[in-house]
PDB file of C-alpha atoms in Angstrom:
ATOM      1  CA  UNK A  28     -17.763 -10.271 -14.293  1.00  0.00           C
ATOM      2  CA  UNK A  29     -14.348  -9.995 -13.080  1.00  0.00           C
ATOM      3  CA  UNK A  30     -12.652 -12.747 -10.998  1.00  0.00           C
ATOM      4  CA  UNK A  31     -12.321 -11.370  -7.101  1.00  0.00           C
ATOM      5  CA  UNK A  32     -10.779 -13.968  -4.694  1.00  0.00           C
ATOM      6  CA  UNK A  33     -13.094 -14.387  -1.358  1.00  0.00           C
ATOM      7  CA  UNK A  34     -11.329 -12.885   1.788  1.00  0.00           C
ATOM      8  CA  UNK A  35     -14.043 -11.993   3.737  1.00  0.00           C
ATOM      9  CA  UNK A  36     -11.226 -10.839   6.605  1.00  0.00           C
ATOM     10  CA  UNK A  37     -10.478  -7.861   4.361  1.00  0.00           C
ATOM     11  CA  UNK A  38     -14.057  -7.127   3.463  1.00  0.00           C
ATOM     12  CA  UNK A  39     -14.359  -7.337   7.511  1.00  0.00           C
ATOM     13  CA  UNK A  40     -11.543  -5.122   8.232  1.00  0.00           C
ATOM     14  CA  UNK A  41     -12.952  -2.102   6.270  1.00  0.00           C
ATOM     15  CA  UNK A  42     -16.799  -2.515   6.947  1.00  0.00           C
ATOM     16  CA  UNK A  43     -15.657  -1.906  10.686  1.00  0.00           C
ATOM     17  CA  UNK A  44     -16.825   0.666  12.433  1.00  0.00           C
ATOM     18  CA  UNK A  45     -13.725   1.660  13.993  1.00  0.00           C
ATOM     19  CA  UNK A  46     -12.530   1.712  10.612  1.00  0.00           C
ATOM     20  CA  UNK A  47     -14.571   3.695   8.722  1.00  0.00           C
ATOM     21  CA  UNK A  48     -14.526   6.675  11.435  1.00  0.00           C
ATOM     22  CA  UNK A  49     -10.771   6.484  11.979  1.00  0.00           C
ATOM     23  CA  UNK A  50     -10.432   7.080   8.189  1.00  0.00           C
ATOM     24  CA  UNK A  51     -13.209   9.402   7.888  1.00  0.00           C
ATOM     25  CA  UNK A  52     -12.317  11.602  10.600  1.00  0.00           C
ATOM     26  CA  UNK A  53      -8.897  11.478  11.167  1.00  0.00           C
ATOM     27  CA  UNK A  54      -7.639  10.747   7.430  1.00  0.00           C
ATOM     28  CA  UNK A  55     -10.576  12.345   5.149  1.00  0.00           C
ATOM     29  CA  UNK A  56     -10.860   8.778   3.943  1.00  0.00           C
ATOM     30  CA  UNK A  57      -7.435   8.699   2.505  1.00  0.00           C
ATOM     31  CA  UNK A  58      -5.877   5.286   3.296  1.00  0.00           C
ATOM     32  CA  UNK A  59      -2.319   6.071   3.689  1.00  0.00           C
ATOM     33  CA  UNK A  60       0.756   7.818   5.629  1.00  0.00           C
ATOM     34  CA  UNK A  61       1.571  11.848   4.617  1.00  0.00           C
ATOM     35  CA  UNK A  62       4.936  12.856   4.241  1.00  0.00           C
ATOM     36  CA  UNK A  63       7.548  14.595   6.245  1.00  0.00           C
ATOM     37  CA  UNK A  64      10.783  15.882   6.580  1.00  0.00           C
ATOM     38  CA  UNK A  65      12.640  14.093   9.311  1.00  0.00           C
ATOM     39  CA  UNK A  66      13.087  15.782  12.285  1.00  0.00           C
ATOM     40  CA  UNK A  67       9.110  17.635  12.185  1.00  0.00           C
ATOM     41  CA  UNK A  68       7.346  17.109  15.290  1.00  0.00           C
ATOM     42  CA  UNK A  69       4.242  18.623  14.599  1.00  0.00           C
ATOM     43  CA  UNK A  70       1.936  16.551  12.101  1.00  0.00           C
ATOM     44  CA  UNK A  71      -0.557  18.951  10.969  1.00  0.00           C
ATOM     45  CA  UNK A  72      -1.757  19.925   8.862  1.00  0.00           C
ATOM     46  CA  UNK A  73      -2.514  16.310   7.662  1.00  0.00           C
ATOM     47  CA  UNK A  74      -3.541  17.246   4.273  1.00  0.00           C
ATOM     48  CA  UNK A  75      -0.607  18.718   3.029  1.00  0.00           C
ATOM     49  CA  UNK A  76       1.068  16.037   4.338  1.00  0.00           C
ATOM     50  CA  UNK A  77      -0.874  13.337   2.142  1.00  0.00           C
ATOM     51  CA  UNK A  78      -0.603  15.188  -0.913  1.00  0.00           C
ATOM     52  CA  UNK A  79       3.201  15.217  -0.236  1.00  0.00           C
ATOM     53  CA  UNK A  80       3.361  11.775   0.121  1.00  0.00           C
ATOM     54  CA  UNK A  81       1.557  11.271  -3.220  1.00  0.00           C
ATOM     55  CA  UNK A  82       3.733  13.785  -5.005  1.00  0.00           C
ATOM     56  CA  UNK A  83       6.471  11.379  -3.586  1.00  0.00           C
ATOM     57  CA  UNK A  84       4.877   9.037  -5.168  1.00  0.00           C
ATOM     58  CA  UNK A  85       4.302  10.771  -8.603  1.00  0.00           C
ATOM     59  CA  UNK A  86       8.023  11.792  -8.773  1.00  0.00           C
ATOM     60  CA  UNK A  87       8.849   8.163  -8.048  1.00  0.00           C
ATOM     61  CA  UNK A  88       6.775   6.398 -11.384  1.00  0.00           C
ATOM     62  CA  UNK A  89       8.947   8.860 -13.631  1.00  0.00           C
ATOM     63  CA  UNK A  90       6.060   9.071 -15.806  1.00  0.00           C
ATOM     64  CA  UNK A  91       4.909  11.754 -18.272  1.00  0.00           C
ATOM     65  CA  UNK A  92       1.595  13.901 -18.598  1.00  0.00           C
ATOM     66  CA  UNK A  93      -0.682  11.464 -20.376  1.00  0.00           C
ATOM     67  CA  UNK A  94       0.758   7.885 -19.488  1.00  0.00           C
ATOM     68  CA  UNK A  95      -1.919   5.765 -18.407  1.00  0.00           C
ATOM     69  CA  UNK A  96      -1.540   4.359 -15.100  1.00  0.00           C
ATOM     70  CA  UNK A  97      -3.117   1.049 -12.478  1.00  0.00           C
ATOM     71  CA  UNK A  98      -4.300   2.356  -9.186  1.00  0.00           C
ATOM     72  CA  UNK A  99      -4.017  -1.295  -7.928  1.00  0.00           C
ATOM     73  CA  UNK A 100      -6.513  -1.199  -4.917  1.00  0.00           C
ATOM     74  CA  UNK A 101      -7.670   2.561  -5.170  1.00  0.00           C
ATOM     75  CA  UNK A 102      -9.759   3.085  -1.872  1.00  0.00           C
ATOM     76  CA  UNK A 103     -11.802   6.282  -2.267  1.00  0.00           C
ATOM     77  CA  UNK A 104     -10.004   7.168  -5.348  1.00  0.00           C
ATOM     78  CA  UNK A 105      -7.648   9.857  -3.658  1.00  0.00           C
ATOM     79  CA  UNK A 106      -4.485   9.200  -4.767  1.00  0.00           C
ATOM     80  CA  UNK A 107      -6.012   8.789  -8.524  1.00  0.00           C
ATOM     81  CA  UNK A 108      -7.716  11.754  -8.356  1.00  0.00           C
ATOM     82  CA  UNK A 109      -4.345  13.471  -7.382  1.00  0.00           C
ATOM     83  CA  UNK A 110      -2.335  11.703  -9.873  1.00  0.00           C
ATOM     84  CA  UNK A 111      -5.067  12.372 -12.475  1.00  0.00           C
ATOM     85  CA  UNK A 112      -3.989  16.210 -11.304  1.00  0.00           C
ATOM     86  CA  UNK A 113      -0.411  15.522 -12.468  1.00  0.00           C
ATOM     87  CA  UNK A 114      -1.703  14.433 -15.607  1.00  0.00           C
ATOM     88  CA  UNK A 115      -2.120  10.662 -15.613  1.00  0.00           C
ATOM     89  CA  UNK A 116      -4.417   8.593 -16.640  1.00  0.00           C
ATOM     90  CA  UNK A 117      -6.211   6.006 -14.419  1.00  0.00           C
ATOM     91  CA  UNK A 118      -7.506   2.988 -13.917  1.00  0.00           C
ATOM     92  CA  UNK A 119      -8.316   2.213 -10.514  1.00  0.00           C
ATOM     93  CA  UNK A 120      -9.495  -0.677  -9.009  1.00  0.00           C
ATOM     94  CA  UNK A 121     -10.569  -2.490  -5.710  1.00  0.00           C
ATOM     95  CA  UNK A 122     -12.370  -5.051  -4.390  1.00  0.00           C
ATOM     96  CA  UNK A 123     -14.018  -3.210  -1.225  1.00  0.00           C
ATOM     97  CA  UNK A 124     -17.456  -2.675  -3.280  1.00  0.00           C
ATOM     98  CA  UNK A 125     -18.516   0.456  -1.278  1.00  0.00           C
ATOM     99  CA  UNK A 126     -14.754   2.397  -2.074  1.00  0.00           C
ATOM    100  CA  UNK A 127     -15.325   1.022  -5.931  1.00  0.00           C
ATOM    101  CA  UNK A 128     -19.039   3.450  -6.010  1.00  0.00           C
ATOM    102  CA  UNK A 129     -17.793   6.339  -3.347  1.00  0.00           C
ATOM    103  CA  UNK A 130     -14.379   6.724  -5.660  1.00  0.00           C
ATOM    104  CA  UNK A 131     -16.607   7.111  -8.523  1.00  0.00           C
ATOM    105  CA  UNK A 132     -18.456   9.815  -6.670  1.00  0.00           C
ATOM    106  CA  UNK A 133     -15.743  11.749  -5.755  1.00  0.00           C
ATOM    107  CA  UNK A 134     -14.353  11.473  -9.213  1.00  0.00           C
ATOM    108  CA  UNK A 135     -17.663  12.870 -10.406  1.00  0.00           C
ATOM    109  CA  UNK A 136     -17.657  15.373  -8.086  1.00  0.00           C
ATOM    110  CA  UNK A 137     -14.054  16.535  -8.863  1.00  0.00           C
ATOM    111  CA  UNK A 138     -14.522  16.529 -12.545  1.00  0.00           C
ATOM    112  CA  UNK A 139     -12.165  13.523 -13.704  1.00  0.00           C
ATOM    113  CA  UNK A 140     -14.299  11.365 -15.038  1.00  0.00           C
ATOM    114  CA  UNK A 141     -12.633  11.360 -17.876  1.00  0.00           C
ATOM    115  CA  UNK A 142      -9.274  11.249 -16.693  1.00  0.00           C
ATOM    116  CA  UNK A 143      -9.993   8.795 -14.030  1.00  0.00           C
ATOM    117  CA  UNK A 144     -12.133   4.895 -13.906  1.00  0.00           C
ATOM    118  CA  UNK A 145     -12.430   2.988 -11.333  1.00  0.00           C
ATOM    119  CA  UNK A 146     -13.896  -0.476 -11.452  1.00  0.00           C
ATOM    120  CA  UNK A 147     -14.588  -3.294  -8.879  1.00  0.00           C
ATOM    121  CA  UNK A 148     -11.717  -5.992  -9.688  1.00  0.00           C
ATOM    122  CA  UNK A 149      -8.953  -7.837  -8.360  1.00  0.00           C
ATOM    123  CA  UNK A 150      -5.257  -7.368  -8.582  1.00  0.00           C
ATOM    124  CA  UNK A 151      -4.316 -11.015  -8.397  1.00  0.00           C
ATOM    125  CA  UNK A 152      -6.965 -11.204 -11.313  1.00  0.00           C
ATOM    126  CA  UNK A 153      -6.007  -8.538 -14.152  1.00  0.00           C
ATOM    127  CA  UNK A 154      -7.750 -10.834 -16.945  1.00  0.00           C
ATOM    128  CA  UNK A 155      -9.801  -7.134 -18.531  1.00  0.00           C
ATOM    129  CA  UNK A 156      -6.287  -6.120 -19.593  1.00  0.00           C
ATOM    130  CA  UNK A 157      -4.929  -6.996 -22.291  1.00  0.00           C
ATOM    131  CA  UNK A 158      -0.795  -7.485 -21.857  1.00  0.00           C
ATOM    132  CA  UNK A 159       0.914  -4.347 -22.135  1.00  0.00           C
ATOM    133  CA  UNK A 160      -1.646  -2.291 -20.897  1.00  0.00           C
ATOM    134  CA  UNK A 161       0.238   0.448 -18.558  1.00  0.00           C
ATOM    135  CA  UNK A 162       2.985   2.405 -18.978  1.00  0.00           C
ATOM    136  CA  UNK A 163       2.884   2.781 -14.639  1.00  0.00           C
ATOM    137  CA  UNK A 164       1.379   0.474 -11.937  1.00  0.00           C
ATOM    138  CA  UNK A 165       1.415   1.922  -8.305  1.00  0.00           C
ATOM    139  CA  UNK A 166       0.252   0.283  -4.808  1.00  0.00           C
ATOM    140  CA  UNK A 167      -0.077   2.543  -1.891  1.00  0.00           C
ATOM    141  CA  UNK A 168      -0.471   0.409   1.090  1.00  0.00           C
ATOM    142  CA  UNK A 169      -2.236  -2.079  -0.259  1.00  0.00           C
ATOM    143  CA  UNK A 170      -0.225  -4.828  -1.739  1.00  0.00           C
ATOM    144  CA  UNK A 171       0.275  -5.706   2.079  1.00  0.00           C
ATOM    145  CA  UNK A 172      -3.543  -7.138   1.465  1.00  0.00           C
ATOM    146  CA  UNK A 173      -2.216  -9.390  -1.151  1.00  0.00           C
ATOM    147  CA  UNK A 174      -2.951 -12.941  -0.495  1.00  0.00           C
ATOM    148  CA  UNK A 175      -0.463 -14.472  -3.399  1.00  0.00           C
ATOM    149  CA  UNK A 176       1.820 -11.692  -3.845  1.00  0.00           C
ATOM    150  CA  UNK A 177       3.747 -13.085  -6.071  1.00  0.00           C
ATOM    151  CA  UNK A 178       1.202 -14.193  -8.435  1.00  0.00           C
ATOM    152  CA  UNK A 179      -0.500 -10.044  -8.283  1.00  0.00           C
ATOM    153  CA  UNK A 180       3.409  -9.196  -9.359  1.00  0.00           C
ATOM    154  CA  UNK A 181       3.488 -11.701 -12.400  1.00  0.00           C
ATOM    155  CA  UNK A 182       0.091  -9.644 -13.161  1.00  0.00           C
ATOM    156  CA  UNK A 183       1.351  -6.474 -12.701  1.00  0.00           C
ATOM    157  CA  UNK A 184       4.211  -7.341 -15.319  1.00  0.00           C
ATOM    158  CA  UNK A 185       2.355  -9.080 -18.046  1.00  0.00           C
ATOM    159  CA  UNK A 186      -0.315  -5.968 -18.262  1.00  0.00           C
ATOM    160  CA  UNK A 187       3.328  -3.730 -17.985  1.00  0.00           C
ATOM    161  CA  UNK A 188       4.405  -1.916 -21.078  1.00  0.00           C
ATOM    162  CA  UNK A 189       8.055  -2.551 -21.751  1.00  0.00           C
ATOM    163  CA  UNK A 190       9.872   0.261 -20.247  1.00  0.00           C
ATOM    164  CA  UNK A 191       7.261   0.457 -17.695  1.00  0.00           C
ATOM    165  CA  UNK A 192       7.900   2.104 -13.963  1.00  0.00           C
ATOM    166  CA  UNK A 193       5.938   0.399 -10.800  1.00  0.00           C
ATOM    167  CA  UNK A 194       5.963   2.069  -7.052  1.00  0.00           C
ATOM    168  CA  UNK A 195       4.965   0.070  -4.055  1.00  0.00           C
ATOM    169  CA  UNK A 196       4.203   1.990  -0.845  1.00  0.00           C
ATOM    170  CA  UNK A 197       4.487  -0.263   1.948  1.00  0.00           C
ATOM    171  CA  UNK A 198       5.454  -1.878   4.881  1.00  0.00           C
ATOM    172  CA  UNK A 199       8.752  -4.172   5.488  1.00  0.00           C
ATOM    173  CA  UNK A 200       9.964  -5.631   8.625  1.00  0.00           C
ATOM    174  CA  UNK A 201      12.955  -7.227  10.491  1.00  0.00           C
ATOM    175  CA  UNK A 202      12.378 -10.857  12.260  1.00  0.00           C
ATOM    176  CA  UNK A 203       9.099 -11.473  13.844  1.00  0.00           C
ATOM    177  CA  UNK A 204      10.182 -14.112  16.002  1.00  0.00           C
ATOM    178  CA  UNK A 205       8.528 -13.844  19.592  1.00  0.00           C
ATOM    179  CA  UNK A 206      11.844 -14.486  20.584  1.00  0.00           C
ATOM    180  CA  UNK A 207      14.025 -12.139  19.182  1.00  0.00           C
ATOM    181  CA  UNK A 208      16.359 -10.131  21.304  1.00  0.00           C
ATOM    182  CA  UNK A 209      16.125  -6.365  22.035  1.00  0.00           C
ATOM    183  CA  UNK A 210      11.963  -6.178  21.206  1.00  0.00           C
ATOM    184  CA  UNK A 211       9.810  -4.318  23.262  1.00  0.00           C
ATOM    185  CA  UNK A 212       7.726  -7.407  25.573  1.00  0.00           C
ATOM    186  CA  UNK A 213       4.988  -8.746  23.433  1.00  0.00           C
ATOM    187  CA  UNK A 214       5.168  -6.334  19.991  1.00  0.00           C
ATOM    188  CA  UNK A 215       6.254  -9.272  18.031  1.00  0.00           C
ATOM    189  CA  UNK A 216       2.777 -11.316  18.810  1.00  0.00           C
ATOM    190  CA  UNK A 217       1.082  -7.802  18.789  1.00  0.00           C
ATOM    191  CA  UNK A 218       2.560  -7.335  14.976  1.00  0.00           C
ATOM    192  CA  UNK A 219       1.977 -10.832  13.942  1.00  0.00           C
ATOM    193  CA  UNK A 220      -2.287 -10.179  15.756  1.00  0.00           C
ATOM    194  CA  UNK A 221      -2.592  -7.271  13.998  1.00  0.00           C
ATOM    195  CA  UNK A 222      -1.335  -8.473  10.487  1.00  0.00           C
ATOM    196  CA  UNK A 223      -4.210 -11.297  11.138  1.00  0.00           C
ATOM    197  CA  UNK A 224      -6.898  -9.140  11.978  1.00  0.00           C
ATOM    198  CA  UNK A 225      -6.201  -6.026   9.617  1.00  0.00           C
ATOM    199  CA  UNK A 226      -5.744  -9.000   7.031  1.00  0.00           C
ATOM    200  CA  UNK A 227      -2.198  -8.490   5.617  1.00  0.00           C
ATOM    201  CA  UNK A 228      -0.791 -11.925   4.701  1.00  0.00           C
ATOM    202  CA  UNK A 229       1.689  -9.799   2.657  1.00  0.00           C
ATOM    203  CA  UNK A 230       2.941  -8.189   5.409  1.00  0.00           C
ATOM    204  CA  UNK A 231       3.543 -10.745   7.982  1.00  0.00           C
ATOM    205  CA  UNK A 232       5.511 -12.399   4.627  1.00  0.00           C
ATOM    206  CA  UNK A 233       7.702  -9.041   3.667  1.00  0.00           C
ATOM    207  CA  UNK A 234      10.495  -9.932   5.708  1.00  0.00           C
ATOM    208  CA  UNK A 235      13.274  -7.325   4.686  1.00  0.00           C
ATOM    209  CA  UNK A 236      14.322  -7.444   1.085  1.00  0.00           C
ATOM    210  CA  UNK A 237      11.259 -10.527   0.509  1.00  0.00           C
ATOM    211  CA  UNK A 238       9.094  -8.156  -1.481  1.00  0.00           C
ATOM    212  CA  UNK A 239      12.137  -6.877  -3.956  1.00  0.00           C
ATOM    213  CA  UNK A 240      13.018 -10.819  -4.127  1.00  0.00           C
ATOM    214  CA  UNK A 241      10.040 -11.064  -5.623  1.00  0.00           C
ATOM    215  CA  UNK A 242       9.806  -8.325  -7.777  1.00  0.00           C
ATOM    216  CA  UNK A 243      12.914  -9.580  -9.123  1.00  0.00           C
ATOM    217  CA  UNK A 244      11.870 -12.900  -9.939  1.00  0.00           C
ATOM    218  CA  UNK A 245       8.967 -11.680 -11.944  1.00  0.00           C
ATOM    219  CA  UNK A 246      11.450  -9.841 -14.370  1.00  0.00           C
ATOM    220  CA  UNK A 247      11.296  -6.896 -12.928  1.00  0.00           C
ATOM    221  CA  UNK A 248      14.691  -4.664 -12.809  1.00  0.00           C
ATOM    222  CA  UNK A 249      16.268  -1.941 -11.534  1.00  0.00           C
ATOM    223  CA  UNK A 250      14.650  -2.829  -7.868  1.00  0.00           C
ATOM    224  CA  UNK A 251      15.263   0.057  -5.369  1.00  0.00           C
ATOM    225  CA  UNK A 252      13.994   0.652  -2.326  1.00  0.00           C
ATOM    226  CA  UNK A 253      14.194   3.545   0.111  1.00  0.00           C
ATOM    227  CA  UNK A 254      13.082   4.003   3.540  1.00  0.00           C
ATOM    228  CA  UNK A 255      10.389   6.274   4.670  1.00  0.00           C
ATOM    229  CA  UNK A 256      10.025   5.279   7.974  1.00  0.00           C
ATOM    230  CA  UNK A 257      11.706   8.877   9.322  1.00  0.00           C
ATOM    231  CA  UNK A 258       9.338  10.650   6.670  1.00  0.00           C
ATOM    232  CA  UNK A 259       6.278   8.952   8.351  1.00  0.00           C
ATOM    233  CA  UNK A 260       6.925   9.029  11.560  1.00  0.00           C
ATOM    234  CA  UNK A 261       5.569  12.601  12.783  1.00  0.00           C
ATOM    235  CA  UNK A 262       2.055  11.035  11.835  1.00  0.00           C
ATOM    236  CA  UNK A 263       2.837   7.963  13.429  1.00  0.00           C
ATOM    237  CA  UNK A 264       3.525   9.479  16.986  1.00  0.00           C
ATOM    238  CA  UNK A 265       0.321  11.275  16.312  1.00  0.00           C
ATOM    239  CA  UNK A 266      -1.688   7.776  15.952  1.00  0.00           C
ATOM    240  CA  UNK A 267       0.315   6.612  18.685  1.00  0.00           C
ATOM    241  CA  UNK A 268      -0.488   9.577  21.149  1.00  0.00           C
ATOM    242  CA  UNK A 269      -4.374   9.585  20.192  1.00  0.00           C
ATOM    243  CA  UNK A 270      -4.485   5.607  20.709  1.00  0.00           C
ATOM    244  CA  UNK A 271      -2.445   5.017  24.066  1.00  0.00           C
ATOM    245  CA  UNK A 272      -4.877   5.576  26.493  1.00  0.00           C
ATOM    246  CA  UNK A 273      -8.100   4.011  24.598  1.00  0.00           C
ATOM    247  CA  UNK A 274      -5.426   1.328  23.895  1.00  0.00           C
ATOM    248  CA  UNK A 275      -4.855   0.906  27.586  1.00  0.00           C
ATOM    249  CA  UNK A 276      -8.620   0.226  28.362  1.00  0.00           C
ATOM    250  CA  UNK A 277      -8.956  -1.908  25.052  1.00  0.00           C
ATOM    251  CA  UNK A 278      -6.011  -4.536  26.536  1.00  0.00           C
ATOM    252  CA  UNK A 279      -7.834  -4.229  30.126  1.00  0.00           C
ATOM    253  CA  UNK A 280     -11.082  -5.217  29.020  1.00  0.00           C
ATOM    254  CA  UNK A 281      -9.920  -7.970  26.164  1.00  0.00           C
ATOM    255  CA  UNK A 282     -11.403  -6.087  22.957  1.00  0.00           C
ATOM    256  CA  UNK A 283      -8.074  -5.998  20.424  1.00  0.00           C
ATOM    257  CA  UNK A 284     -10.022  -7.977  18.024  1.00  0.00           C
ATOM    258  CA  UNK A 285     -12.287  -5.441  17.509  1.00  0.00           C
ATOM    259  CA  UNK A 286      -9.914  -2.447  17.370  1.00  0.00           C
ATOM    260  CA  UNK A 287      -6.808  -3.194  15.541  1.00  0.00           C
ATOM    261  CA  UNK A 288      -6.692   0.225  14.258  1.00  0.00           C
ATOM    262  CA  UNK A 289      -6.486   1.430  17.886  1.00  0.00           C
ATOM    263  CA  UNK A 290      -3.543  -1.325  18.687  1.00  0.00           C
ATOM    264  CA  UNK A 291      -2.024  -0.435  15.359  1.00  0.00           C
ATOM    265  CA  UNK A 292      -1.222   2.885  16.766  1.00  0.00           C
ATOM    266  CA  UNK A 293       0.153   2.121  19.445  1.00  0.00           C
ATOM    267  CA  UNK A 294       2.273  -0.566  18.349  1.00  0.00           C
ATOM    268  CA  UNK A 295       2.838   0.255  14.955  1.00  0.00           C
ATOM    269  CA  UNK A 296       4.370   3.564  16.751  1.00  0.00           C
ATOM    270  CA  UNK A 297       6.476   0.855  18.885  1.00  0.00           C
ATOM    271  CA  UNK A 298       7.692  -1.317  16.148  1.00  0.00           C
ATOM    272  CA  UNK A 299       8.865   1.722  14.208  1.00  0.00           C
ATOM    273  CA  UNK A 300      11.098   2.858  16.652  1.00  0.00           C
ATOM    274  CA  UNK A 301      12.325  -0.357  18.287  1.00  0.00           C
ATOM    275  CA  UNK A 302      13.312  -0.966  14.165  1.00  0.00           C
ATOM    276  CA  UNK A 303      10.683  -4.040  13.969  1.00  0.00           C
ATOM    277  CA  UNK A 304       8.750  -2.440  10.949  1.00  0.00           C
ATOM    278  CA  UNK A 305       9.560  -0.068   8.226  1.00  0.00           C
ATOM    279  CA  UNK A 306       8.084   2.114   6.056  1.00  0.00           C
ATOM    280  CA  UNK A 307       9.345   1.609   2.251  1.00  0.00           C
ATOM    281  CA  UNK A 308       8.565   2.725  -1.345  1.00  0.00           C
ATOM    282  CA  UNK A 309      10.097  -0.232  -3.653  1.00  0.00           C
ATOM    283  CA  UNK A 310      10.572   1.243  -7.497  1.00  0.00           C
ATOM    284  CA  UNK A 311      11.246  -0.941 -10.111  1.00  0.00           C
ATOM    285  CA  UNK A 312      10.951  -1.055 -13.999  1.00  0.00           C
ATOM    286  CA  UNK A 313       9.595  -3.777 -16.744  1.00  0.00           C
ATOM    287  CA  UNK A 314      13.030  -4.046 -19.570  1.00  0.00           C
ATOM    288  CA  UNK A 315      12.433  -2.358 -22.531  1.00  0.00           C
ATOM    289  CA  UNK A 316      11.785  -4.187 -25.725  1.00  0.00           C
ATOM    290  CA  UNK A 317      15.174  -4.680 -26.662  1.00  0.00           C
ATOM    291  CA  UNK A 318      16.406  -6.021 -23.337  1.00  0.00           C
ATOM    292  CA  UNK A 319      12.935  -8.479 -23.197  1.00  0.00           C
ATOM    293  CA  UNK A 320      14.249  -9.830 -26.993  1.00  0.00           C
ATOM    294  CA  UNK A 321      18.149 -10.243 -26.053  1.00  0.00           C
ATOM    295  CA  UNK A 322      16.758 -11.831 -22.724  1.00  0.00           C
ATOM    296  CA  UNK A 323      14.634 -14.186 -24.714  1.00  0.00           C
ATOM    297  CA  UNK A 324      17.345 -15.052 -26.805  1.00  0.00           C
ATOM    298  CA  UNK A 325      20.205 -15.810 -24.237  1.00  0.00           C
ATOM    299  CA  UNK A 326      17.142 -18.084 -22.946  1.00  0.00           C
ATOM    300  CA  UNK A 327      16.801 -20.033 -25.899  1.00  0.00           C
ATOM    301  CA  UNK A 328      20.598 -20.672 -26.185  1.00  0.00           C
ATOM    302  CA  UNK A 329      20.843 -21.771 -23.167  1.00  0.00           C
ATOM    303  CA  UNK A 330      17.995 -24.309 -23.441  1.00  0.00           C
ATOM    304  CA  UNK A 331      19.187 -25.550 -27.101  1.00  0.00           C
ATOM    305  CA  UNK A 332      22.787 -25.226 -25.619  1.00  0.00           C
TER     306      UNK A 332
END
């Protein structure tokens, strides 16, 4: 049986109800943004726009038909399935036990089962594979859930083929601090409530350039990031528009605890354009063989030096 780390907060956060109708309905029980070109206004359809955002994704890894791939907190298996489409090969996991048996449903149902697994399991606990496992690892919003970040990244690397490509989709953000000039009243504390009760340690830690500090110590080179915030933002004003008023009631009557998706939209809206919070896709590769040997070698002069 698999090691998973208790965080009941995240087990919380998705067994909501105002979670699991907000990405039912709104989402099709995708978990993530869609893509855009800057400038668009109008966010629909939202379908297209997911599948965009996961092609983005795709074309980021680099990776050829038949490289085998870690879905590293899967959801409903969506992006998999769609990667699985491009060719890959999957293994997805999470630790949300219901998304572990609907993804394997809806890989059924789609015909992937042999392109596509998904098993219940941890990403800060990767002891099934063996080292070298992937040629690709991917997050796609997820690693904000991380509650040792860096110790999921030292994971992600050992089970990393040499030559390997990773892709993390996810969230960044300038200084916190309740008192920091030019901030909209109050969407610090919102951000910092929100990170709490959606449980994303990670993401009340990824201060700008934190997460590629990281990646970096780990071993991992060639550590790019780009910003996506413009790309996401048409659905982001949509969130925002369909929240504001149920927001307004939720503040009157004291409820944000028990509809952070609802505040999300509103502030998560608020932050993006006040330049609070980003929306980023870091890329990074493991060295190839020969760089991991001459690496290992310039180590052991310099501790025999």
């Amino acid at each position: 049986m698999p090691t998973i780390d208790v965080n009941p907060s995240l087990q919380s956060y998705y067994a909501a109800l105002e979670s699991r109708i907000g990405y039912h309905l709104i989402l099709g029980g995708t978990r993530h943004f869609g893509y855009y070109q800057p400038g668009t206004k109008w966010p629909f359809p939202i379908g297209s726009a997911l599948r965009r955002m996961e092609d983005h994704l795709f074309n980021s890894l680099q990776l050829k038909p038949g490289a085998k791939v870690l879905d590293a907190g899967c959801g409903l298996g969506h992006v998999a399935i769609h990667m699985a489409r491009k060719g890959l090969l999957v293994d997805g996991i999470d630790v949300v036990s219901n998304h572990v048996q609907w993804a394997q449903e809806e890989i059924r149902v789609q015909g992937f089962e042999k392109a596509v697994t998904v098993q219940l399991m941890d990403y800060h606990h990767l002891e099934a594979f063996d080292n070298a496992s992937f040629d690709g690892i991917y997050t796609m919003e997820t690693f904000v859930h991380a509650t040792d970040p860096r110790k999921a990244l030292g994971e992600f690397y050992r089970v990393m083929k040499p030559g390997g490509t990773i892709a993390l989709y996810e969230y960044d953000h300038s200084d916190l601090d309740p008192a920091a000039k030019d901030l909209p009243k109050g969407l610090a504390e919102s951000m910092q409530q929100i990170n709490k009760r959606a449980s994303m340690p990670s993401n009340e830690a990824f201060a700008e350039g934190v997460l590629q500090g990281m990646m970096e110590d780990q071993g991992f080179q060639d550590v790019m990031l780009q910003d996506l915030s413009q790309n996401v933002k048409p659905m982001m004003r949509f969130f925002f528009l369909l929240a504001y008023v149920p927001y307004f009631f939720v503040c009157l009557l004291g409820l944000q605890a028990w509809f952070v998706n609802t505040e999300a939209g509103v502030q998560g809206y608020r932050a993006l354009r006040s330049g609070l919070g980003r929306y980023v896709a870091v890329t990074a590769r493991k060295p190839s063989t020969q760089t991991l040997s001459s690496a290992d070698s310039g180590l052991r002069e310099r501790r025999t030096g």
